[in-house]
GROMACS .gro file of C-alpha atoms in nm:
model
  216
    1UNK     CA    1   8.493  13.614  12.069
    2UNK     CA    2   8.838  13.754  12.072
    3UNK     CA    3   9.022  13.807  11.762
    4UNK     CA    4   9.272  13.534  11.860
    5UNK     CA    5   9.018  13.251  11.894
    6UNK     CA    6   8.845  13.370  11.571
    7UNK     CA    7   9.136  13.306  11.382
    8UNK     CA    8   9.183  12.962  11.508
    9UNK     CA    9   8.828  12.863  11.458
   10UNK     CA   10   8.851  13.000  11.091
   11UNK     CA   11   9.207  12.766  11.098
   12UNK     CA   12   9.145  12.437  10.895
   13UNK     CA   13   9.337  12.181  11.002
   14UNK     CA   14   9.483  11.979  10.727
   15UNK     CA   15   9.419  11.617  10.731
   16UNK     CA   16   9.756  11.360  10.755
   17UNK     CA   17   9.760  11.169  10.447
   18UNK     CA   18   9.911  10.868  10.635
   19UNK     CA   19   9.566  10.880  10.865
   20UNK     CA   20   9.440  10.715  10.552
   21UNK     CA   21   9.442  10.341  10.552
   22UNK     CA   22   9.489  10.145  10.237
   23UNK     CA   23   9.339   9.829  10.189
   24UNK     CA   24   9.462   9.554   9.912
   25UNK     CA   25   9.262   9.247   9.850
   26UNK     CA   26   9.361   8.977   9.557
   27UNK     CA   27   9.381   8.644   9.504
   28UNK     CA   28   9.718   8.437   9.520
   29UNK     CA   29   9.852   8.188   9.286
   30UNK     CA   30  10.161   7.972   9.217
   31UNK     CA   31  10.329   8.010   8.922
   32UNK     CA   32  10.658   8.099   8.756
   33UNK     CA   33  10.892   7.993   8.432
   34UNK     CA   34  11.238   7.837   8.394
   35UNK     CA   35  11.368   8.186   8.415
   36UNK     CA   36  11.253   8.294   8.725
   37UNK     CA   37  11.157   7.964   8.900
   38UNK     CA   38  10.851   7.932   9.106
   39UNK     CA   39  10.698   8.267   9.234
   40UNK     CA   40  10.402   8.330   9.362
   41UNK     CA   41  10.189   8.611   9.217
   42UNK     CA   42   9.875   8.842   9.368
   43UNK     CA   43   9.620   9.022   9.185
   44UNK     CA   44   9.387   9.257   9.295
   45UNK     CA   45   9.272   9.570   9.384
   46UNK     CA   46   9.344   9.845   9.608
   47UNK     CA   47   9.121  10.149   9.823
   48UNK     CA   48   9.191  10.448  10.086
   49UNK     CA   49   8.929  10.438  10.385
   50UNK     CA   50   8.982  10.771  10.569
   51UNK     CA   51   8.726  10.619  10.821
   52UNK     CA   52   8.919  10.323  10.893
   53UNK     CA   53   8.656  10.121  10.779
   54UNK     CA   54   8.673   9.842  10.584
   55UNK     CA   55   8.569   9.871  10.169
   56UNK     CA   56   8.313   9.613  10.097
   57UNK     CA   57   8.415   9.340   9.795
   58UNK     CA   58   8.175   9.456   9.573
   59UNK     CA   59   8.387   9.833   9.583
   60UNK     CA   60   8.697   9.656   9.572
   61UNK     CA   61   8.590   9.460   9.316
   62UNK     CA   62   8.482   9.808   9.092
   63UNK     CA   63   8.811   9.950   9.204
   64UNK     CA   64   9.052  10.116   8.922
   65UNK     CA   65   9.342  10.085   9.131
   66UNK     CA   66   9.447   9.727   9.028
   67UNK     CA   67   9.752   9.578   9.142
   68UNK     CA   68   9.997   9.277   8.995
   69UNK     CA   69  10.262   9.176   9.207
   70UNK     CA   70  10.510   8.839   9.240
   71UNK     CA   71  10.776   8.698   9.486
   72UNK     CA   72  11.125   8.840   9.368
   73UNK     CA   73  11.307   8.509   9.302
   74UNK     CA   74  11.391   8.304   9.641
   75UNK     CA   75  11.704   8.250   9.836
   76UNK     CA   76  11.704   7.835   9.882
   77UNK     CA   77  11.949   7.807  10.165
   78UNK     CA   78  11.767   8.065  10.356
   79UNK     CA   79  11.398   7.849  10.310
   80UNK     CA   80  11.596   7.562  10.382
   81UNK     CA   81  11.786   7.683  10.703
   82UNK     CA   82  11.415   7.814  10.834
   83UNK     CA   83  11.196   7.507  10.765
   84UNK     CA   84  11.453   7.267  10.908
   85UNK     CA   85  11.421   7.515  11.224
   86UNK     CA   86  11.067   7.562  11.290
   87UNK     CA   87  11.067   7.147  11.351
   88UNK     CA   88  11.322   7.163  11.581
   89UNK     CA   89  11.180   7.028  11.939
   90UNK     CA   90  10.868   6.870  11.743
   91UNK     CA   91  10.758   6.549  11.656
   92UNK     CA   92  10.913   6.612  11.288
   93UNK     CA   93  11.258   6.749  11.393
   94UNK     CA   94  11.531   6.592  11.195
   95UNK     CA   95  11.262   6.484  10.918
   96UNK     CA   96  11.399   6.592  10.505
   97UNK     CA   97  11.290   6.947  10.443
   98UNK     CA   98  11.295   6.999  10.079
   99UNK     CA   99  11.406   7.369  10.035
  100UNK     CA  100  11.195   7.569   9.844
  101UNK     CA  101  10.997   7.302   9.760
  102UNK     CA  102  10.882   7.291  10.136
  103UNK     CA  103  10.729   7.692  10.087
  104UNK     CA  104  10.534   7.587   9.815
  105UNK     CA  105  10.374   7.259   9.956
  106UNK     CA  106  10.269   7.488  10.287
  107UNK     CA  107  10.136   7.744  10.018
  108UNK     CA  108   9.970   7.469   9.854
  109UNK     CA  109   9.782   7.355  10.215
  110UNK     CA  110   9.693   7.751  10.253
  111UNK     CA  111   9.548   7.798   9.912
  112UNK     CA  112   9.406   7.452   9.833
  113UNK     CA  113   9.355   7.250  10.139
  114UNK     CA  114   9.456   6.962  10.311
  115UNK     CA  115   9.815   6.710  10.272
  116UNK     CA  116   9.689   6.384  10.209
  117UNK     CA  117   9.963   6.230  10.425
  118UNK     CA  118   9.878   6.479  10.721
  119UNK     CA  119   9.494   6.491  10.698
  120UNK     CA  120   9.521   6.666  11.025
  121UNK     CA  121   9.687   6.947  10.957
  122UNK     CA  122   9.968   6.944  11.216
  123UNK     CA  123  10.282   6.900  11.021
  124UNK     CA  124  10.119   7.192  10.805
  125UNK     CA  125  10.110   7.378  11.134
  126UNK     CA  126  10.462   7.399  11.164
  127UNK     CA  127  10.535   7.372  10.821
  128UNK     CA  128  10.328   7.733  10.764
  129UNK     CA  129  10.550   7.904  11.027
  130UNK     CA  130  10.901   7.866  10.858
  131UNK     CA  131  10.772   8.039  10.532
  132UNK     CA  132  11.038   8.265  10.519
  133UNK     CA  133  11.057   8.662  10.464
  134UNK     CA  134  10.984   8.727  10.090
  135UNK     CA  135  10.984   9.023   9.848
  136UNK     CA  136  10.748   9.139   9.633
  137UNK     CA  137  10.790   9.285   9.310
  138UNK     CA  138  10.569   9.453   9.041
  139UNK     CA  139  10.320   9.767   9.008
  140UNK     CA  140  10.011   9.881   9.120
  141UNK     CA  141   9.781  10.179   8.955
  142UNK     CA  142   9.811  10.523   9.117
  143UNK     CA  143   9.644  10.831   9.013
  144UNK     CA  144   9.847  11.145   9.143
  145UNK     CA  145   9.656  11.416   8.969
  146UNK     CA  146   9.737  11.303   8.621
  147UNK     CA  147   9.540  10.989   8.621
  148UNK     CA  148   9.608  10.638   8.669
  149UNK     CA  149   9.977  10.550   8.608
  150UNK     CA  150  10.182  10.208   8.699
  151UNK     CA  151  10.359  10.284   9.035
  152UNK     CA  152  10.597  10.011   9.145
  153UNK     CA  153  10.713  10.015   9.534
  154UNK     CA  154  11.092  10.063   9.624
  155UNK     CA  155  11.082   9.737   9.868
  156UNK     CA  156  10.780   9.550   9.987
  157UNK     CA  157  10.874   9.257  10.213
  158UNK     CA  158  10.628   9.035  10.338
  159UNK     CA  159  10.646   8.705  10.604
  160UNK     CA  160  10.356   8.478  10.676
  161UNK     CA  161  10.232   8.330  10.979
  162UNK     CA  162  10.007   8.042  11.049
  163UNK     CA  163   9.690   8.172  11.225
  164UNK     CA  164   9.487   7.891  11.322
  165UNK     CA  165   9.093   7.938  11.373
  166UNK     CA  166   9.105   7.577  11.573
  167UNK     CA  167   9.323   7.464  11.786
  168UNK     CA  168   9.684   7.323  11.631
  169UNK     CA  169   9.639   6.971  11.511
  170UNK     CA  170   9.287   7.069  11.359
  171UNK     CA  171   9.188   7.137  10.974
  172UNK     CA  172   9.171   7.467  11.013
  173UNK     CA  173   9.551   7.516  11.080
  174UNK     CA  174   9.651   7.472  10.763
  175UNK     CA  175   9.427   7.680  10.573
  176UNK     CA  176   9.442   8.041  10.778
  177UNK     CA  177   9.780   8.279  10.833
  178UNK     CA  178   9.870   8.586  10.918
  179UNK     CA  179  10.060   8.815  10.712
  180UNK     CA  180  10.304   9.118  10.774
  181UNK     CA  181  10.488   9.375  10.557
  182UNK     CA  182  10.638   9.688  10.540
  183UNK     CA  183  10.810   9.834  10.285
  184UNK     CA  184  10.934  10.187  10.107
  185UNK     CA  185  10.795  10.400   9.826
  186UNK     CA  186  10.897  10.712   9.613
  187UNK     CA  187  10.631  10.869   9.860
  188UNK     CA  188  10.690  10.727  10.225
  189UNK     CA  189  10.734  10.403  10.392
  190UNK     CA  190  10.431  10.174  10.504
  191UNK     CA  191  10.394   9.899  10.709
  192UNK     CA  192  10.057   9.646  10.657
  193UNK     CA  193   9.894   9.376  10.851
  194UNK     CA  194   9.614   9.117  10.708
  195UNK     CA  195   9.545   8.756  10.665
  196UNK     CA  196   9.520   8.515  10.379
  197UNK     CA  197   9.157   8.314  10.381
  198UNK     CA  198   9.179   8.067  10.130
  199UNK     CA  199   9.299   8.178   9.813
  200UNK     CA  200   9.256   8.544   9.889
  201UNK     CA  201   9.511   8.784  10.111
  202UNK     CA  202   9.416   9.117  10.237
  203UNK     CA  203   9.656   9.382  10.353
  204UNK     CA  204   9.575   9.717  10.507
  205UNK     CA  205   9.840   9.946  10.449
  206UNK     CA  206   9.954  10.285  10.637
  207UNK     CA  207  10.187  10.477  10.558
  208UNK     CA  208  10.413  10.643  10.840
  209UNK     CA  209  10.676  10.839  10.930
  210UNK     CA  210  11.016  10.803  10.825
  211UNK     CA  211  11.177  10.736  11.192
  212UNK     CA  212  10.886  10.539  11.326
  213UNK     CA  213  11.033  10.230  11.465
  214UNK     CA  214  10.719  10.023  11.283
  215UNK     CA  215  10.937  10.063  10.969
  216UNK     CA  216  11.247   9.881  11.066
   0.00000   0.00000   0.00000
């Protein structure tokens, strides 16, 4: 073998760190105080799967790297500017959309079911596509040689977006959505994609480049 190729067959190539992709998995809740008004809060846990596969729940579940984040108080116009939007050229435009009180009743459907008054699910439908962008605040555990220590991220915004398992009008409507982010760290940025199933919202996480248009 020449000496050339033995050297780059003794080479070890260093594996990206971004190749690795996080996965968070927690349960949501509504909560909040006269101080901060209503926020919603997830708790969970987080792993790295250099496979890209998916950790089971019971390792998520034994995870150490827990995670406790809520909503960064809300901007009422804004919710109230988008909900009155997404019923424009439906059946409901021009209906009263109650601000932020309108995010939490389509959270409400998500997490806990069915509106009485729409046992269908199609006002819901819309309803769950003019949650607005939100941001998260908080910390998560992160063990950078030292041991676990609370890390908080820089920004971490996050939009939902109805993801209906039946088609719009059914149960099912109201009770599945999608759900973006990206955000920044002291480390990197990241961008995530995942879905909320009932009470519980998983993100996968990777973190990329600073210029890659993903990030914007």
């Amino acid at each position: 073998m020449p000496r050339k190729a033995a050297k780059r067959a003794r080479t070890v190539v260093e594996r990206d760190w971004r190749a690795t992709l996080f996965v968070w998995r927690g349960e949501l809740e509504i909560g909040g105080s006269p101080d901060t008004g209503p926020q919603i809060s997830w708790r969970g846990a987080w792993l790295g799967a250099d496979d890209d596969t998916m950790p089971s729940d019971a390792a998520l579940k034994a995870s150490e790297n827990t995670f406790e984040l809520k909503t960064e108080p809300f901007d009422h116009e804004q919710i109230q500017e988008k909900a009155n939007a997404t019923l424009v050229g439906t059946e409901f435009e021009g209906e009263e959309c109650g601000g932020t009180e309108i995010v939490f009743e389509a959270i409400d459907m998500i997490l806990g079911g069915m509106d009485e008054e729409d046992p269908e699910g199609r006002k819901a439908f819309f309803q769950l596509d003019g949650l607005f962008e939100m941001q998260f605040g908080g910390s998560y555990k992160l063990d950078n040689g030292s041991g676990l220590e609370d890390t908080s991220d820089d920004t971490h915004r996050w939009e939902v977006r109805s993801w209906p398992k039946a088609a719009p009008g059914e149960v099912e409507c109201a009770t599945h959505a999608a759900v973006a982010a990206v955000g920044t760290t002291p480390f990197g940025r990241f961008v995530s994609l995942g879905a909320i199933d009932g009470s519980t919202m998983t993100l996968a996480r990777r973190y990329i480049a600073d210029d890659d248009p993903r990030a914007a």
